[in-house]
Structure formats: C-alpha cells, structure tokens
Coordinates of C-alpha atoms in Angstrom, one line a residue:
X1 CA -37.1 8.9 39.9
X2 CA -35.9 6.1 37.6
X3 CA -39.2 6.4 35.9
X4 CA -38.6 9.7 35.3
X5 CA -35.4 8.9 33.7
X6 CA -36.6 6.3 31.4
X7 CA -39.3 8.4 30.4
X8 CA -36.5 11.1 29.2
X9 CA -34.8 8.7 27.8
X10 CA -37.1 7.4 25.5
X11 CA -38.0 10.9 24.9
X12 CA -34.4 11.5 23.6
X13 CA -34.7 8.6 21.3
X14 CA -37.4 10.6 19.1
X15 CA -35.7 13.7 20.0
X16 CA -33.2 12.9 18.0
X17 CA -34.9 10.6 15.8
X18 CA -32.8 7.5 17.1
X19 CA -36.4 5.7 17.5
X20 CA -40.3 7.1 16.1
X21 CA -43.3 8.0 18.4
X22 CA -44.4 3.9 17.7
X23 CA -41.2 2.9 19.5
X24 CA -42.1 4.3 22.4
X25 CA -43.7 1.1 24.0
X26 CA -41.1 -1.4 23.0
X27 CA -38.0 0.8 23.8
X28 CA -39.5 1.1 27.2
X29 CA -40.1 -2.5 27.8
X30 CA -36.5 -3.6 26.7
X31 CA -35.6 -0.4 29.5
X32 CA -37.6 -1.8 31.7
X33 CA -36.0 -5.6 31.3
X34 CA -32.4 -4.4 31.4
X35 CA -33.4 -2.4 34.7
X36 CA -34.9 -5.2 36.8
X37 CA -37.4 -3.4 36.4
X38 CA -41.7 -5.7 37.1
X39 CA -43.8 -2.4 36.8
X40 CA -44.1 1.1 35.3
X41 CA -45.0 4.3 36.1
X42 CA -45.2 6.8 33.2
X43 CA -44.2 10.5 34.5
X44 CA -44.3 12.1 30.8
X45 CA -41.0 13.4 31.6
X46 CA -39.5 14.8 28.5
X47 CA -35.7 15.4 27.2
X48 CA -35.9 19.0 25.7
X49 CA -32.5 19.0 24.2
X50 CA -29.9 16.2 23.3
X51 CA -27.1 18.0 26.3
X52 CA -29.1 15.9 28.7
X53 CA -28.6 12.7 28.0
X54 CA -25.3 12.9 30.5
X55 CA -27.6 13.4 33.4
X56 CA -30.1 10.9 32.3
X57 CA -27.7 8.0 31.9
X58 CA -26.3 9.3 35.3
X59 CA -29.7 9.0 36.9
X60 CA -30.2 5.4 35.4
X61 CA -26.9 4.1 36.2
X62 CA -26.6 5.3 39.7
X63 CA -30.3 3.4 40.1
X64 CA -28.1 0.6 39.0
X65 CA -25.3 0.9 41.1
X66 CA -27.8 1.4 43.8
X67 CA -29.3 -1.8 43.3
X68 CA -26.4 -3.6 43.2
X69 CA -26.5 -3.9 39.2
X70 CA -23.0 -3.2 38.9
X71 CA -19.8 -5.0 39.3
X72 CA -18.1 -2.1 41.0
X73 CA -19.0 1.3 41.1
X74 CA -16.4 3.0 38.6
X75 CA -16.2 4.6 35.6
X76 CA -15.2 1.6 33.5
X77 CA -18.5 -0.4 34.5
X78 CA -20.6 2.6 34.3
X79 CA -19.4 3.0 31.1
X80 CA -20.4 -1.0 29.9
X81 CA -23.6 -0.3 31.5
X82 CA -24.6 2.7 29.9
X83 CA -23.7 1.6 26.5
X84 CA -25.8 -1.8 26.9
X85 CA -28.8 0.9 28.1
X86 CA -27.9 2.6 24.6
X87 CA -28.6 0.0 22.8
X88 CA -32.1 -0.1 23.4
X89 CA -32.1 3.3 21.4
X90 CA -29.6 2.2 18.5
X91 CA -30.4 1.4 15.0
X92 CA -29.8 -2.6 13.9
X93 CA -26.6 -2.2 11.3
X94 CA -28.6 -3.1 8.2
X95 CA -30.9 0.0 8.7
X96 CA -27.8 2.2 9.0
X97 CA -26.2 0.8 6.3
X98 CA -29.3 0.7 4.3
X99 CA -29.9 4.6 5.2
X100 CA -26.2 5.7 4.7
X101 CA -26.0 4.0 1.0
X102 CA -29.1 5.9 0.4
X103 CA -28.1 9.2 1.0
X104 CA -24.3 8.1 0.0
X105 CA -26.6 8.1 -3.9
X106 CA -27.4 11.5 -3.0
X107 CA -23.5 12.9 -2.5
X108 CA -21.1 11.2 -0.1
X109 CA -21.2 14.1 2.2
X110 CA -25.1 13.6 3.4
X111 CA -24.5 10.4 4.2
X112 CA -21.5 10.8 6.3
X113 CA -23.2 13.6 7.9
X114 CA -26.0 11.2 9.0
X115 CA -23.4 8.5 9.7
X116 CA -21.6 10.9 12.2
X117 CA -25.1 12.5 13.9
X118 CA -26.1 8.6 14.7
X119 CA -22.7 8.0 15.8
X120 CA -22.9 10.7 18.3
X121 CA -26.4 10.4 19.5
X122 CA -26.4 7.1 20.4
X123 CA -23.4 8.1 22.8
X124 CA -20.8 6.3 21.2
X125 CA -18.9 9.1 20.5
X126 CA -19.7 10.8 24.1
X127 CA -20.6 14.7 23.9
X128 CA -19.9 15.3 27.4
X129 CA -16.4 14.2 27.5
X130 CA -15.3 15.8 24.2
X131 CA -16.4 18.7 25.5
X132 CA -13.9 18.6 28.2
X133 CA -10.7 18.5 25.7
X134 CA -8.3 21.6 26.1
X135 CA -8.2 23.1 23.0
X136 CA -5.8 25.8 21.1
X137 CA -3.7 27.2 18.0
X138 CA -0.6 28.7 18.3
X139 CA 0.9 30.4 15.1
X140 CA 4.5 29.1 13.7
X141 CA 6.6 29.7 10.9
X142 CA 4.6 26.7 9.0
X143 CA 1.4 27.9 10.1
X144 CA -1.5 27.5 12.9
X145 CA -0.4 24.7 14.8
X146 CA -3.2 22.7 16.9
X147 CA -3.4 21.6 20.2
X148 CA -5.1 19.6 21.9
X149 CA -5.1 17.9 25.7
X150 CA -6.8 14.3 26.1
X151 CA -9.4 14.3 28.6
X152 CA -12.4 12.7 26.9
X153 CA -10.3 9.0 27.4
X154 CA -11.6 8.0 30.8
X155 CA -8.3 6.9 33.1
X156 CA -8.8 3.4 34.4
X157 CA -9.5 3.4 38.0
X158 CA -7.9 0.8 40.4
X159 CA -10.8 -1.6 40.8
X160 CA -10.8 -2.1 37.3
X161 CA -7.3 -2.2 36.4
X162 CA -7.1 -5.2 39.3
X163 CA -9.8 -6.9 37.5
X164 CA -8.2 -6.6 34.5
X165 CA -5.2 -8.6 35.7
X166 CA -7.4 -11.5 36.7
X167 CA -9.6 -11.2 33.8
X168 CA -9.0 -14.9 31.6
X169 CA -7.4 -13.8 28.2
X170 CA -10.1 -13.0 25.6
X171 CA -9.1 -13.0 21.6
X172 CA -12.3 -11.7 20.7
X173 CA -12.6 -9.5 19.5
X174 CA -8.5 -9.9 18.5
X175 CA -8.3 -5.8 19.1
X176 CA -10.7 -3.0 19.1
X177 CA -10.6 -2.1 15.1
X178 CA -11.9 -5.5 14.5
X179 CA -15.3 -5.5 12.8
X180 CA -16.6 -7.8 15.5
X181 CA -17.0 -4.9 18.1
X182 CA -20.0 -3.8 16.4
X183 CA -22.3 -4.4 18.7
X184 CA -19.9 -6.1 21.6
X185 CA -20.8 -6.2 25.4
X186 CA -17.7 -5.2 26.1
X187 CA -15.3 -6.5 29.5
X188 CA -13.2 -4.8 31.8
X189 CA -10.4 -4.5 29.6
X190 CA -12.6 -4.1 26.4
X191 CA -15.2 -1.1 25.8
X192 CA -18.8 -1.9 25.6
X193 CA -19.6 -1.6 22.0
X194 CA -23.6 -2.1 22.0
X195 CA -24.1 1.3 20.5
X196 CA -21.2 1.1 17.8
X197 CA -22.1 0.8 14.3
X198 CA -19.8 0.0 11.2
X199 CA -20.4 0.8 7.6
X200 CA -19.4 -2.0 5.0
X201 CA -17.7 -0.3 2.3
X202 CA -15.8 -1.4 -0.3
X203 CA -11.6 -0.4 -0.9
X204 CA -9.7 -1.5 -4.4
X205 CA -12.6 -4.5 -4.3
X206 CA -11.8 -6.2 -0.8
X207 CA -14.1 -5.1 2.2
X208 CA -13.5 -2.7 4.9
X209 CA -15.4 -1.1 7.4
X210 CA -15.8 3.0 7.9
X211 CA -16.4 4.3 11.3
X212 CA -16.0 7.2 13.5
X213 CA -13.3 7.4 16.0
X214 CA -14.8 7.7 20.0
X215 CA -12.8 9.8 21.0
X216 CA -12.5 12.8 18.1
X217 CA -9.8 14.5 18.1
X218 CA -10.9 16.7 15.2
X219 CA -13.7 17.2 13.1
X220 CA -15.5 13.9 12.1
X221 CA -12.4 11.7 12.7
X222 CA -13.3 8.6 10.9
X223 CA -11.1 5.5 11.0
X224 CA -11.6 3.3 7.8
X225 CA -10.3 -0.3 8.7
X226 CA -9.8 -3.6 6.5
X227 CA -12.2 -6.6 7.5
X228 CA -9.6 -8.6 8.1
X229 CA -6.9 -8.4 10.9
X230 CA -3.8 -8.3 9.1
X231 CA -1.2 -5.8 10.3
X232 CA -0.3 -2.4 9.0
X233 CA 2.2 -2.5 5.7
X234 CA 3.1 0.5 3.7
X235 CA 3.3 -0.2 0.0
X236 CA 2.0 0.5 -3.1
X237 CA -1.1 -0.9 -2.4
X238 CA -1.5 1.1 0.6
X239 CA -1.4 4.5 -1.7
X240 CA -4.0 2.8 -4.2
X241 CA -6.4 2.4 -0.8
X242 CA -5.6 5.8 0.4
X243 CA -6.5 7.1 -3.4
X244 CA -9.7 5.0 -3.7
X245 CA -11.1 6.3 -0.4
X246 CA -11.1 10.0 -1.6
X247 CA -12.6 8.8 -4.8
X248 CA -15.5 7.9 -2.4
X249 CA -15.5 10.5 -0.1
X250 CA -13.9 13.5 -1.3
X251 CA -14.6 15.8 1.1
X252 CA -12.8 14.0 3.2
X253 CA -8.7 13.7 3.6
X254 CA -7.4 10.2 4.9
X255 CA -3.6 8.9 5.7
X256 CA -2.1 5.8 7.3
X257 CA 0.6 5.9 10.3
X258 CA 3.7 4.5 9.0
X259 CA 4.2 0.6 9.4
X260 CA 7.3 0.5 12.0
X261 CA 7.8 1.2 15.7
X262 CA 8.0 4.2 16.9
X263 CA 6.9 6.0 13.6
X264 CA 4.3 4.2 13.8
X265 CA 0.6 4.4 15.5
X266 CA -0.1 2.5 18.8
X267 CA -2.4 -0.2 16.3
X268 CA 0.4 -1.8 14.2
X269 CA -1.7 -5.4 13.6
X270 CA -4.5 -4.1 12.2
X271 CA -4.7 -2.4 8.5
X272 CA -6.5 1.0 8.8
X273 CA -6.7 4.2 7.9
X274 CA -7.6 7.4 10.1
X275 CA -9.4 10.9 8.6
X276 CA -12.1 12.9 8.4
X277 CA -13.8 16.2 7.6
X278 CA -10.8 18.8 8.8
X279 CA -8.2 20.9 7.4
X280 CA -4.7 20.5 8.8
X281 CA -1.8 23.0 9.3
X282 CA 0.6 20.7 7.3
X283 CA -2.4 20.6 4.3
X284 CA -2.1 24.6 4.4
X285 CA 1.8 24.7 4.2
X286 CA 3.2 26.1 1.5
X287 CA 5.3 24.0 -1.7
X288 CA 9.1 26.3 -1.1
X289 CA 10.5 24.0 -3.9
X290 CA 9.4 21.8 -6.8
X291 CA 11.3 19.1 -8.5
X292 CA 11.2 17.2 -12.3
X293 CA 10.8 13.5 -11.9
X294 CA 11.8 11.9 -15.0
X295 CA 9.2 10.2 -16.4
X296 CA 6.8 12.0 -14.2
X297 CA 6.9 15.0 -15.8
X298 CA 2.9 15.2 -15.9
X299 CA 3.2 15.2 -11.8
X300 CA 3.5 18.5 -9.6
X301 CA 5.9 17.4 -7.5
X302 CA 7.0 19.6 -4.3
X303 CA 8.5 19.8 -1.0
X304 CA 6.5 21.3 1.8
X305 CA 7.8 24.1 4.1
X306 CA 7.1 22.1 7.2
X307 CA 9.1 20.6 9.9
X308 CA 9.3 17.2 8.7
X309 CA 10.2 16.2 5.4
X310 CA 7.3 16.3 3.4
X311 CA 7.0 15.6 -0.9
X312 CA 3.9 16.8 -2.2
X313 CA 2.5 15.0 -5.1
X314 CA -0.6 16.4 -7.4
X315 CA -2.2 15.0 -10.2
X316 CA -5.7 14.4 -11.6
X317 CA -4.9 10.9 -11.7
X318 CA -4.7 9.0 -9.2
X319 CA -3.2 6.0 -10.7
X320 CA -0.1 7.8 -11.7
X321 CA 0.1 9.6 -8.3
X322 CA 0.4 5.4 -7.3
X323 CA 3.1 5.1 -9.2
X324 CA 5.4 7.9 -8.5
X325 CA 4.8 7.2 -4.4
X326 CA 5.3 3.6 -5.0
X327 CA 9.0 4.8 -6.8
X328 CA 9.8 7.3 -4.2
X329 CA 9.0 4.5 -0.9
X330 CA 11.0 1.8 -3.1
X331 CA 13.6 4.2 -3.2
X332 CA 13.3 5.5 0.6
X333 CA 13.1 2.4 2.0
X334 CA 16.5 1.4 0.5
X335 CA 18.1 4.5 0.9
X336 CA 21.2 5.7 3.2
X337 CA 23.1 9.0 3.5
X338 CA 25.6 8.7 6.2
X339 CA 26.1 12.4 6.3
X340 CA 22.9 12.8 6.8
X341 CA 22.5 10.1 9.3
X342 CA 20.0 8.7 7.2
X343 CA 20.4 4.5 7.3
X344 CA 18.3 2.5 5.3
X345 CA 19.0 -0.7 7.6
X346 CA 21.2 -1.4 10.9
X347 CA 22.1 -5.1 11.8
X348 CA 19.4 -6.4 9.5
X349 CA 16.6 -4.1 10.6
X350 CA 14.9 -2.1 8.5
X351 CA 14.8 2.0 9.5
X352 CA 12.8 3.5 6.3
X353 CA 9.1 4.3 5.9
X354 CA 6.7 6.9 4.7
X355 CA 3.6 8.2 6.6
X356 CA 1.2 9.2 3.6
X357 CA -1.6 11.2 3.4
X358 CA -4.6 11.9 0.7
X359 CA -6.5 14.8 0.1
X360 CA -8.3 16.5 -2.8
X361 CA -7.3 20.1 -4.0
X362 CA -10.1 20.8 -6.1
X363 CA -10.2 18.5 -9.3
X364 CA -7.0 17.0 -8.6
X365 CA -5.7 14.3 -6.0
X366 CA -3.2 15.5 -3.8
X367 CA -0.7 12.8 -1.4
X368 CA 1.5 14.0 0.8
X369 CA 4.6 11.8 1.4
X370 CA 5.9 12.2 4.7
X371 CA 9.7 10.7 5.5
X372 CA 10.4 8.6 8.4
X373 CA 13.4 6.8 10.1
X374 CA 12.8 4.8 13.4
X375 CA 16.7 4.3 14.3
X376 CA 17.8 4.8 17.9
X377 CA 21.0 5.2 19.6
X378 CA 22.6 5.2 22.6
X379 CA 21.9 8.9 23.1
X380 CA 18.7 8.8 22.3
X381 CA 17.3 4.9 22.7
X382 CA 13.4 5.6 21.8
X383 CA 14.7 7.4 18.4
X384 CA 16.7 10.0 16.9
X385 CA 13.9 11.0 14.8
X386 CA 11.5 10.9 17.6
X387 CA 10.9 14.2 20.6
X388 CA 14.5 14.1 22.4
X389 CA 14.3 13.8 26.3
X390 CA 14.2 17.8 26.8
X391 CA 10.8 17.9 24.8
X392 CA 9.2 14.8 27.1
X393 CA 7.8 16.5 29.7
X394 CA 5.4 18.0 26.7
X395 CA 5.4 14.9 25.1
X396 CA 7.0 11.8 24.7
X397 CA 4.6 9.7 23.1
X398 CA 5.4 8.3 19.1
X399 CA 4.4 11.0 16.7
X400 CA 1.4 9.7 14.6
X401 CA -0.4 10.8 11.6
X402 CA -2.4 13.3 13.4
X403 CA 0.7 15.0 15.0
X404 CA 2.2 14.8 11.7
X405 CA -0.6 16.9 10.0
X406 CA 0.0 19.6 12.9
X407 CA -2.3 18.3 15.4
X408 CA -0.7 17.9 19.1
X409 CA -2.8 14.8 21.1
X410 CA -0.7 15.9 24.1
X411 CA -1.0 13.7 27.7
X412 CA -3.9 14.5 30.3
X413 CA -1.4 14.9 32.9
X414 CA -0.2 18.3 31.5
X415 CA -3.8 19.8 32.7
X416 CA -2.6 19.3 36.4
X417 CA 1.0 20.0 35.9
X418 CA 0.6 23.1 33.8
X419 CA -2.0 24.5 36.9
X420 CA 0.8 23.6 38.9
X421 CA 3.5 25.4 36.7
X422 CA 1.1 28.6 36.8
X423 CA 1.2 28.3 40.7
X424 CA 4.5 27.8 41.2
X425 CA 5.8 30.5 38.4
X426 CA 2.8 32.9 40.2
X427 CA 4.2 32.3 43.9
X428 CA 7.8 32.3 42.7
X429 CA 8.5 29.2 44.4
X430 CA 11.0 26.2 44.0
X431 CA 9.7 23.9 40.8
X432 CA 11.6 21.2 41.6
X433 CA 10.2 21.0 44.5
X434 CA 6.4 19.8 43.4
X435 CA 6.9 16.3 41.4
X436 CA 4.5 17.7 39.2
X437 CA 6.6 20.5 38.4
X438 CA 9.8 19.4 38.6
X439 CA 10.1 17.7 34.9
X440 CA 9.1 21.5 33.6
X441 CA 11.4 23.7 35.7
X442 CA 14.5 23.5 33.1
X443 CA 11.9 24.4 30.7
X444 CA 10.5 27.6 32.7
X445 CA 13.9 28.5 33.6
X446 CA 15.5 28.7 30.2
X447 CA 12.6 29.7 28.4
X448 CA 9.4 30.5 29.0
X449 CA 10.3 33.1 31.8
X450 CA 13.7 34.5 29.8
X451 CA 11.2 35.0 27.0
X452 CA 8.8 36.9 28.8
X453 CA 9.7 40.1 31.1
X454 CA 6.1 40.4 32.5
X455 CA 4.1 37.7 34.1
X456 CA 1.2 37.4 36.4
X457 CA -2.4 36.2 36.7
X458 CA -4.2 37.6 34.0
X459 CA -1.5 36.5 31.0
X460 CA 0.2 33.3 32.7
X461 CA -2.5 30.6 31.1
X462 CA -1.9 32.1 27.4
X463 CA 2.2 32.5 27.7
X464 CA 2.3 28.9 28.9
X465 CA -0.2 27.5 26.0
X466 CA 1.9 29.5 23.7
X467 CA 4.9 28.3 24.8
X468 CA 3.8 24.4 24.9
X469 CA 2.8 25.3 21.1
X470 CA 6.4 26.2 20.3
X471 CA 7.7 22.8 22.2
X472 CA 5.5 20.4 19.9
X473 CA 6.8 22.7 16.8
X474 CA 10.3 21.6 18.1
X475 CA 9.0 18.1 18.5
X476 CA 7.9 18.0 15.0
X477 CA 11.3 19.3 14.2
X478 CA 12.7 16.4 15.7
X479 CA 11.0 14.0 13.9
X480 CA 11.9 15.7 10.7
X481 CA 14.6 13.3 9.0
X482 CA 16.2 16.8 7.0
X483 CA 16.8 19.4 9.5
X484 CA 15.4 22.7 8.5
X485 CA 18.7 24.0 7.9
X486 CA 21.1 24.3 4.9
X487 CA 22.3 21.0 5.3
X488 CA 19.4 19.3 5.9
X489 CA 17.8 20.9 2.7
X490 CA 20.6 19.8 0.6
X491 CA 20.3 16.2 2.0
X492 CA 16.0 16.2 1.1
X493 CA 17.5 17.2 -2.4
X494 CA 20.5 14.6 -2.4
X495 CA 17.6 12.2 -2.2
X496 CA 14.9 13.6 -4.5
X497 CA 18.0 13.5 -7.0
X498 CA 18.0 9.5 -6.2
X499 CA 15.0 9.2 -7.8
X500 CA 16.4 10.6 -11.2

C-alpha cells in the first residue's frame, strides 16, 4: 500500500508540474529514504487530480505512524511529517525566485499567480483545511459584510501542548515571519516549514520577503515582511512601504495593523504587511463627506461611511499621498478631545494610532487611514474602543486589519456553540443550561428571537448567520473612535479641522 502511495505521490508532483517526468526516479528515492524505506515496488498508481493529495499524505503518514516514525500520533506531528515528505516535491528558492521575476517581467499579476499555485500545491497553504472554513455575507448599512469561522488552524492536541512545555526554548527562528522559516523542520511549538517558500523583493531599497499567508482568509492573502526582525512602527515610512508595494503589485491592496496593543495584530515584533488579491466591504464604502486640506488641495480627501473612522486619501501620486498621512498621524497621535473621550496619552502612555491601508482605484493611489485609540478603563479593561463584553461571546479577540476592512476571522468554537444554539432555540429548552450556550442566551433572548416571529428547522441556520453578521457590525462600531451619530460626526470633523 505505501507503494501505492508513493507512486501517487510522485504522480502529483508532475500533475501539477511541482517536478518533470525525469524527476520521477530521484523524487522517489529521496521518498523512499525519508520512509525507511530498502526496496521498491512500482504499482503505476497515478493521482488523477490535485484533491487527492489529502488521502495520499494520509496513507503515507499513517505508514509512518505505523512504523513508529512518529513522536506521537497527533495532528501537530503529522503535520511536521508531512511537510518534510513535501519537500521532496518543492522547488529549491532560487528556481522560484528565478521563475517568479521572470513572469513578474511579463506583468506582476502572472507571477503572483504562479507564486500562489506553488504555494498551494506543495501543501503549504493546505486545500483540505480551507475548505472546511464557514463562510458568509450578510448585507449592512455600509455594505456586504464577510464572515468567516477559523477551522483550517489545526487546535493543538494535549500530547503536544505537554511537549511543548518541556520543549528547551528555541530563538530560531525568533517568530514565524522570520525569513529563516523558509525551509525550517519545524518543532512542536513551531510549524514545519520544508515546503514554504519566500520571494526576495525589494521595499523603498531595503529587503523584504513576499509570501502567502497558510491559512487564507481571503483571496491570495499574502503577507509581505521586512528581513529583518524589528517590531511593527507606524510612521511615515510605513505609508512610503505601503505605497511602494502597490507600485509593484497593483492588483493587489496591502495595509499594516496598527503598532499598539490591542489595535494592534497578534505579531507586534516583526515589521509586515498583510494583503492580497480581494476586494473588501470597507474598499466599496462610500466617501459621505469630503474635506480641503490646506496645502493639499491637489488631494481627494474623504471620510468613509463605515463604522470606524475612516479618511480616504486619493491621488496619482503617491509621494504626496505620504505626506498628507504623515500630517494627519502626526496630528492623531498628539491629539485629544475630552468630549469625545479621545486622549492622546494617559500617565505617559501613548493611546493614538492609525491602521492604514493601500489600494489602487484605477490610475490613482488610494490609502485609507483608519483611527485608533487603545485606552481602557475600569468599565471596560481590554478597551473602550475594542468589542464590549456583550459582543464577546461573537468575538472578543483585537480587531485587526482584516476585520477592519469588513472581514470577520471569528473563533472555531462558535461552529459547536451556534449547533448548540440552533438545538436549544429548536427544543425550546433552558440556554443557560448547556455551557456552550449559556454565554449566547442574553443574546437569543433580547434579539435574535424578538427579531424574528417564526423559527424552526428549515430557516434557523440563516437567521443565526445573519444575526452574528449584525453583532460584528456592532463590533466594528465599537471600535470606531467617532460614534456614528451626530456627535460623533462632529467630533471626526473637530479633528479634520486640526489639521487646518
């Protein structure tokens, strides 16, 4: 059977033209080696289309775990196992590289279409686990909002996590945007990285690296990283990267998380970007005002309907859309408007930042400046500007460029507690009864079923996805800094007039 496997295998190598018919025998042989494996048997087994490479490595890795080749039997080490059989199949870096800046001659969009093929067939980016994300719109006043439930991020199993523990530190590589985990081996706490490939590019003249994120949360979401490990800062710099990149690739749209907790992304110590090839609700919302900017004057300058706070910059040059963002964060970060609860600093600590975000609108450069504030208080101690407790049994986690832009990365636990909510609404039983009902019963009581008169089996999965698409509108809303109100408008504008 294992022959069988490796057979297929290899087939899927030329199949999807990871490796050429002459491969064959050396691919096999490297196989063979990481396998234990003294002899061969050819079957002439063949993989007829790329959706079975899940069963083969699942035929080759439970060979291994039969033969006592693993560590444990889990999903962590089956995962470092079949990336390091990937690697038989993966291209060496400088014939990717080489390939990608030949197409890139061609136009930048053939060569990250090649770029993001590779990074999918050699597994990397796993097919059979994206598949499994939840995915939906729900429309809004600002538009088509996305969602989105996690399950392609494999949960840590016990074993592993209790290896982890006793697992000696390890600063390589320092964290897993570093360009050393091209081609890693990966460790308990660490994903395998054998079939991982970066693409040296070059950012306002230092070096960076361009990749695709594993886990996609939308069309071809690439993270673009610097070479060196320094952390995450916002500044005028930041918007000349930003600017640069969609110089490169404009086809693309690319923004930075904001450089302070809890605005911020869960990678704060390593400079990097995060796009791709994909449309966002916030990029389709409407401008509902526009402004003057003295000295700017050659600069569309607008504020987005959308539920954060959100000035729209356009310009066919890039270099003066640099300086107008560099004005309005040197102005942000300093700013304070008590009656807006807006404070620049508290005891020393700076609250202030700006989540930006590039994109082309046909000839001209577009960046969207998005206002944040990371204060907390008593009432509200992981941030006033941040989901508020009634919204975390949705979600709780930081809002991120990617929710930002409309997108909702919501927890894998709300797959199992929303079947559970469906039950328990269907059965008309007690939700605080089921701990994995219980955080959503004020929800279900208050609104989803005062909202709607009718529900039962054949409607109860699309109220309940509609209704967690109105909570993450409300979480956005939250993390706006100028409530969509009267008030809150008249604040956005009390600071737009700062920059006069």
């Amino acid at each position: 059977m294992i022959y069988n496997d490796i057979d297929r295998l290899v087939s899927y190598g030329i199949l999807t033209g990871l490796i050429e018919e002459g491969d064959k025998t050396y691919v096999t042989n490297r196989l063979l080696t990481k396998l234990g494996l003294n002899s061969y048997k050819a079957t002439g087994a063949e993989c007829k289309d790329i959706s079975e490479l899940d069963d083969i490595l699942t035929g080759i890795t439970d060979y291994a775990a039969e033969n006592n080749m693993l560590e444990h039997d889990s999903i962590v080490y089956r995962d470092i196992f079949d990336t390091e059989i990937m690697d038989t199949l993966t291209p060496f870096p400088s014939t990717v590289t080489a390939r990608f800046e030949s197409l890139y001659k061609g136009s930048s969009k053939s060569a990250t279409d090649y770029f993001y093929k590779l990074s999918c067939d050699t597994n990397y980016i796993r097919r059979g686990r994206i598949k499994k994300d939840i995915k939906w719109t729900v429309p809004s006043e600002y538009g088509e909002i996305e969602i989105t439930i996690n399950r392609s991020k494999p949960e840590k199993d016990p074993k592993a996590i209790a290896a982890a523990k006793l697992q000696k530190q390890s600063s390589y590589p320092k964290c897993q945007l570093c360009m050393e985990n091209e081609g890693y081996g990966g460790r308990v706490n660490h994903p395998a990285r054998q079939n991982h490939r970066i693409i040296p590019i070059d950012i306002c003249g230092a070096k960076w690296g361009f990749q695709y994120s594993p886990y996609v949360y939308y069309n071809e979401h690439c993270i673009v990283f610097n070479s060196e490990h320094v952390p995450m800062v916002i500044d005028k710099s930041a918007f000349a990267k930003l600017l640069d990149f969609i110089t490169r690739f404009n086809h693309y749209i690319i923004g930075s998380n904001a450089d302070l907790p809890i605005v911020g992304g869960s990678i704060l110590t390593h400079e990097h970007f995060q796009g791709g090839n994909h449309i966002f609700a916030m990029h389709r919302a409407k401008s509902e005002k526009t402004y003057s900017i003295p000295g700017f004057t050659d600069i569309e300058v607008s504020r987005l309907k959308w539920p954060m706070s959100v000035l729209r910059l356009k310009s066919s040059d890039p270099n003066r859309l640099v300086e107008l963002a560099d004005k309005t964060l040197t102005a942000w970060r300093g700013y304070t408007d008590e009656d807006a609860f807006i404070y620049a600093e508290t005891d020393g600590e700076p609250h202030n930042t700006i989540t930006p975000i590039a994109s082309m609108s046909g000839s001209r450069y577009v960046l969207d400046l998005v206002l944040r504030n990371n204060i907390t208080t008593e009432e509200h101690p992981l941030g006033v500007y941040h989901p508020h407790a009634e919204l975390h049994h949705i979600k709780k986690e930081n809002i991120g460029l990617i929710e930002v832009m409309g997108l909702a990365v919501l927890p894998s636990r709300l797959v199992e507690e929303l079947d559970a909510v469906a039950g328990s609404i269907l059965a008309g039983s007690d939700l605080t009864a089921n701990e994995k009902t219980a955080p959503h019963a004020d929800w279900v009581k208050n609104t989803v079923i005062p909202r709607h008169a009718d529900i039962n089996m054949d409607n109860i999965d699309a109220i309940l996805k509609e209704e967690v698409g109105r909570v993450f509108v409300k979480v956005l809303e939250h993390a706006g800094v100028f409530k969509r109100n009267d008030e809150g408008m008249a604040a956005f504008d009390r600071f737009i007039g700062s920059l006069k």
